[in-house]
C-alpha cells in the first residue's frame, strides 16, 4: 500500500518520533503550523474517522488520547493546545491515514480556515 504514514510507522521513512507504543506513533509534522506540531497516528492503516470501525475506536482512541496527554506533558503545554482531525477532502485531509494534529506553543485563533 502506498501510504506515507504507513511507511513512517514501518520505519521505511525517517521522522522525528516523539512517542511510540505498540499501537500508536507520534512524530513532528514536516510543515509545522505552530511551535509544537505533532502528528499522532494509529500504526494500523485506517483512512479516516468516518471509516473507523467500532472495535478500532474502542482500542485505539484511548491510546491516541493517552499519547496526546503524554506528549502535551513532555512538551510542557500546560497553558493549552489544540487537537485537529481533518476528515476527507472537504475537511482538508491530504494524507489518507488517520491522524490527529497536536498544535501548541502559541495562542490559537477561532474559527479555523
Ligand atoms: P492533513 O492535511 O490533515 O491530512 O495533514 C497531513 C499532514 O502531514 C500535513 O500537516 C503535512 O505537513 C504532514 N506531512 C506530510 N508528509 C509528512 C512527512 N513525511 N513527515 C511528517 N509530516 C508529514
PDB file of N, CA and C and ligand atoms in Angstrom, residues 4-5 8 13-15 27-33 37 39 84-86 91-97 99 101, ligand 1:
ATOM      1  N   UNK A   4       2.121   7.094   2.934  1.00  0.00           N
ATOM      2  CA  UNK A   4       3.327   7.675   3.514  1.00  0.00           C
ATOM      3  C   UNK A   4       3.380   7.462   5.036  1.00  0.00           C
ATOM      4  N   UNK A   5       2.209   7.507   5.705  1.00  0.00           N
ATOM      5  CA  UNK A   5       2.234   7.334   7.160  1.00  0.00           C
ATOM      6  C   UNK A   5       2.431   5.862   7.536  1.00  0.00           C
ATOM      7  N   UNK A   8       6.094   5.571   7.422  1.00  0.00           N
ATOM      8  CA  UNK A   8       6.675   6.146   8.652  1.00  0.00           C
ATOM      9  C   UNK A   8       6.491   5.171   9.812  1.00  0.00           C
ATOM     10  N   UNK A  13      10.565   5.329   6.347  1.00  0.00           N
ATOM     11  CA  UNK A  13      10.868   6.749   6.144  1.00  0.00           C
ATOM     12  C   UNK A  13      11.292   7.332   7.486  1.00  0.00           C
ATOM     13  N   UNK A  14      12.257   8.242   7.433  1.00  0.00           N
ATOM     14  CA  UNK A  14      12.741   8.893   8.652  1.00  0.00           C
ATOM     15  C   UNK A  14      11.792   9.989   9.120  1.00  0.00           C
ATOM     16  N   UNK A  15      11.565  10.040  10.417  1.00  0.00           N
ATOM     17  CA  UNK A  15      10.848  11.179  11.012  1.00  0.00           C
ATOM     18  C   UNK A  15      11.399  11.383  12.404  1.00  0.00           C
ATOM     19  N   UNK A  27       4.914  11.870  15.698  1.00  0.00           N
ATOM     20  CA  UNK A  27       6.132  12.426  15.114  1.00  0.00           C
ATOM     21  C   UNK A  27       5.901  13.885  14.723  1.00  0.00           C
ATOM     22  N   UNK A  28       7.011  14.590  14.532  1.00  0.00           N
ATOM     23  CA  UNK A  28       6.959  16.012  14.181  1.00  0.00           C
ATOM     24  C   UNK A  28       6.379  16.180  12.772  1.00  0.00           C
ATOM     25  N   UNK A  29       5.447  17.134  12.625  1.00  0.00           N
ATOM     26  CA  UNK A  29       4.944  17.470  11.287  1.00  0.00           C
ATOM     27  C   UNK A  29       6.064  18.146  10.500  1.00  0.00           C
ATOM     28  N   UNK A  30       6.207  17.738   9.233  1.00  0.00           N
ATOM     29  CA  UNK A  30       7.285  18.263   8.391  1.00  0.00           C
ATOM     30  C   UNK A  30       7.057  19.733   8.031  1.00  0.00           C
ATOM     31  N   UNK A  31       5.829  20.209   8.159  1.00  0.00           N
ATOM     32  CA  UNK A  31       5.487  21.595   7.801  1.00  0.00           C
ATOM     33  C   UNK A  31       4.742  22.227   8.979  1.00  0.00           C
ATOM     34  N   UNK A  32       5.458  22.523  10.061  1.00  0.00           N
ATOM     35  CA  UNK A  32       4.788  22.903  11.315  1.00  0.00           C
ATOM     36  C   UNK A  32       4.014  24.207  11.220  1.00  0.00           C
ATOM     37  N   UNK A  33       2.829  24.201  11.808  1.00  0.00           N
ATOM     38  CA  UNK A  33       1.950  25.371  11.830  1.00  0.00           C
ATOM     39  C   UNK A  33       1.928  26.041  13.203  1.00  0.00           C
ATOM     40  N   UNK A  37       4.087  21.037  16.709  1.00  0.00           N
ATOM     41  CA  UNK A  37       3.109  20.475  15.760  1.00  0.00           C
ATOM     42  C   UNK A  37       3.466  19.002  15.559  1.00  0.00           C
ATOM     43  N   UNK A  39       2.074  14.977  14.856  1.00  0.00           N
ATOM     44  CA  UNK A  39       1.018  14.130  14.287  1.00  0.00           C
ATOM     45  C   UNK A  39       0.963  12.839  15.075  1.00  0.00           C
ATOM     46  N   UNK A  84      -6.521  18.600  16.222  1.00  0.00           N
ATOM     47  CA  UNK A  84      -7.279  18.747  14.973  1.00  0.00           C
ATOM     48  C   UNK A  84      -7.275  17.431  14.223  1.00  0.00           C
ATOM     49  N   UNK A  85      -8.446  17.070  13.716  1.00  0.00           N
ATOM     50  CA  UNK A  85      -8.518  15.972  12.751  1.00  0.00           C
ATOM     51  C   UNK A  85      -9.225  16.489  11.508  1.00  0.00           C
ATOM     52  N   UNK A  86      -8.560  16.389  10.379  1.00  0.00           N
ATOM     53  CA  UNK A  86      -9.172  16.732   9.099  1.00  0.00           C
ATOM     54  C   UNK A  86      -9.691  15.439   8.481  1.00  0.00           C
ATOM     55  N   UNK A  91     -12.859  18.279   4.545  1.00  0.00           N
ATOM     56  CA  UNK A  91     -12.289  18.549   5.864  1.00  0.00           C
ATOM     57  C   UNK A  91     -10.835  18.986   5.795  1.00  0.00           C
ATOM     58  N   UNK A  92     -10.259  18.932   4.596  1.00  0.00           N
ATOM     59  CA  UNK A  92      -8.875  19.371   4.439  1.00  0.00           C
ATOM     60  C   UNK A  92      -7.844  18.265   4.608  1.00  0.00           C
ATOM     61  N   UNK A  93      -8.297  17.010   4.581  1.00  0.00           N
ATOM     62  CA  UNK A  93      -7.363  15.893   4.762  1.00  0.00           C
ATOM     63  C   UNK A  93      -6.541  15.690   3.489  1.00  0.00           C
ATOM     64  N   UNK A  94      -5.224  15.644   3.637  1.00  0.00           N
ATOM     65  CA  UNK A  94      -4.344  15.430   2.480  1.00  0.00           C
ATOM     66  C   UNK A  94      -3.609  14.094   2.539  1.00  0.00           C
ATOM     67  N   UNK A  95      -3.495  13.512   3.713  1.00  0.00           N
ATOM     68  CA  UNK A  95      -2.865  12.192   3.856  1.00  0.00           C
ATOM     69  C   UNK A  95      -3.941  11.233   4.369  1.00  0.00           C
ATOM     70  N   UNK A  96      -4.240  10.208   3.572  1.00  0.00           N
ATOM     71  CA  UNK A  96      -5.369   9.326   3.884  1.00  0.00           C
ATOM     72  C   UNK A  96      -4.986   8.183   4.813  1.00  0.00           C
ATOM     73  N   UNK A  97      -4.438   8.563   5.944  1.00  0.00           N
ATOM     74  CA  UNK A  97      -4.156   7.655   7.062  1.00  0.00           C
ATOM     75  C   UNK A  97      -4.532   8.467   8.302  1.00  0.00           C
ATOM     76  N   UNK A  99      -5.015  10.625  11.332  1.00  0.00           N
ATOM     77  CA  UNK A  99      -4.016  11.308  12.162  1.00  0.00           C
ATOM     78  C   UNK A  99      -4.661  12.481  12.873  1.00  0.00           C
ATOM     79  N   UNK A 101      -3.626  16.131  14.621  1.00  0.00           N
ATOM     80  CA  UNK A 101      -2.609  17.171  14.784  1.00  0.00           C
ATOM     81  C   UNK A 101      -2.661  17.655  16.232  1.00  0.00           C
TER      82      UNK A 101
HETATM   83  P1  LIG B   1      -3.798  16.635   6.742  1.00  0.00           P
HETATM   84  O1  LIG B   1      -3.775  17.779   5.766  1.00  0.00           O
HETATM   85  O2  LIG B   1      -4.689  16.828   7.904  1.00  0.00           O
HETATM   86  O3  LIG B   1      -4.010  15.330   6.038  1.00  0.00           O
HETATM   87  O4  LIG B   1      -2.338  16.596   7.373  1.00  0.00           O
HETATM   88  C1  LIG B   1      -1.262  15.963   6.788  1.00  0.00           C
HETATM   89  C2  LIG B   1      -0.034  16.495   7.469  1.00  0.00           C
HETATM   90  O5  LIG B   1       1.045  15.606   7.202  1.00  0.00           O
HETATM   91  C3  LIG B   1       0.421  17.877   6.999  1.00  0.00           C
HETATM   92  O6  LIG B   1       0.430  18.767   8.102  1.00  0.00           O
HETATM   93  C4  LIG B   1       1.813  17.623   6.438  1.00  0.00           C
HETATM   94  O7  LIG B   1       2.690  18.680   6.707  1.00  0.00           O
HETATM   95  C5  LIG B   1       2.213  16.341   7.144  1.00  0.00           C
HETATM   96  N1  LIG B   1       3.187  15.506   6.463  1.00  0.00           N
HETATM   97  C6  LIG B   1       3.153  15.062   5.187  1.00  0.00           C
HETATM   98  N2  LIG B   1       4.202  14.265   4.939  1.00  0.00           N
HETATM   99  C7  LIG B   1       4.921  14.196   6.092  1.00  0.00           C
HETATM  100  C8  LIG B   1       6.132  13.549   6.467  1.00  0.00           C
HETATM  101  N3  LIG B   1       6.831  12.777   5.617  1.00  0.00           N
HETATM  102  N4  LIG B   1       6.586  13.700   7.734  1.00  0.00           N
HETATM  103  C9  LIG B   1       5.893  14.470   8.606  1.00  0.00           C
HETATM  104  N5  LIG B   1       4.755  15.115   8.305  1.00  0.00           N
HETATM  105  C10 LIG B   1       4.272  14.992   7.064  1.00  0.00           C
END
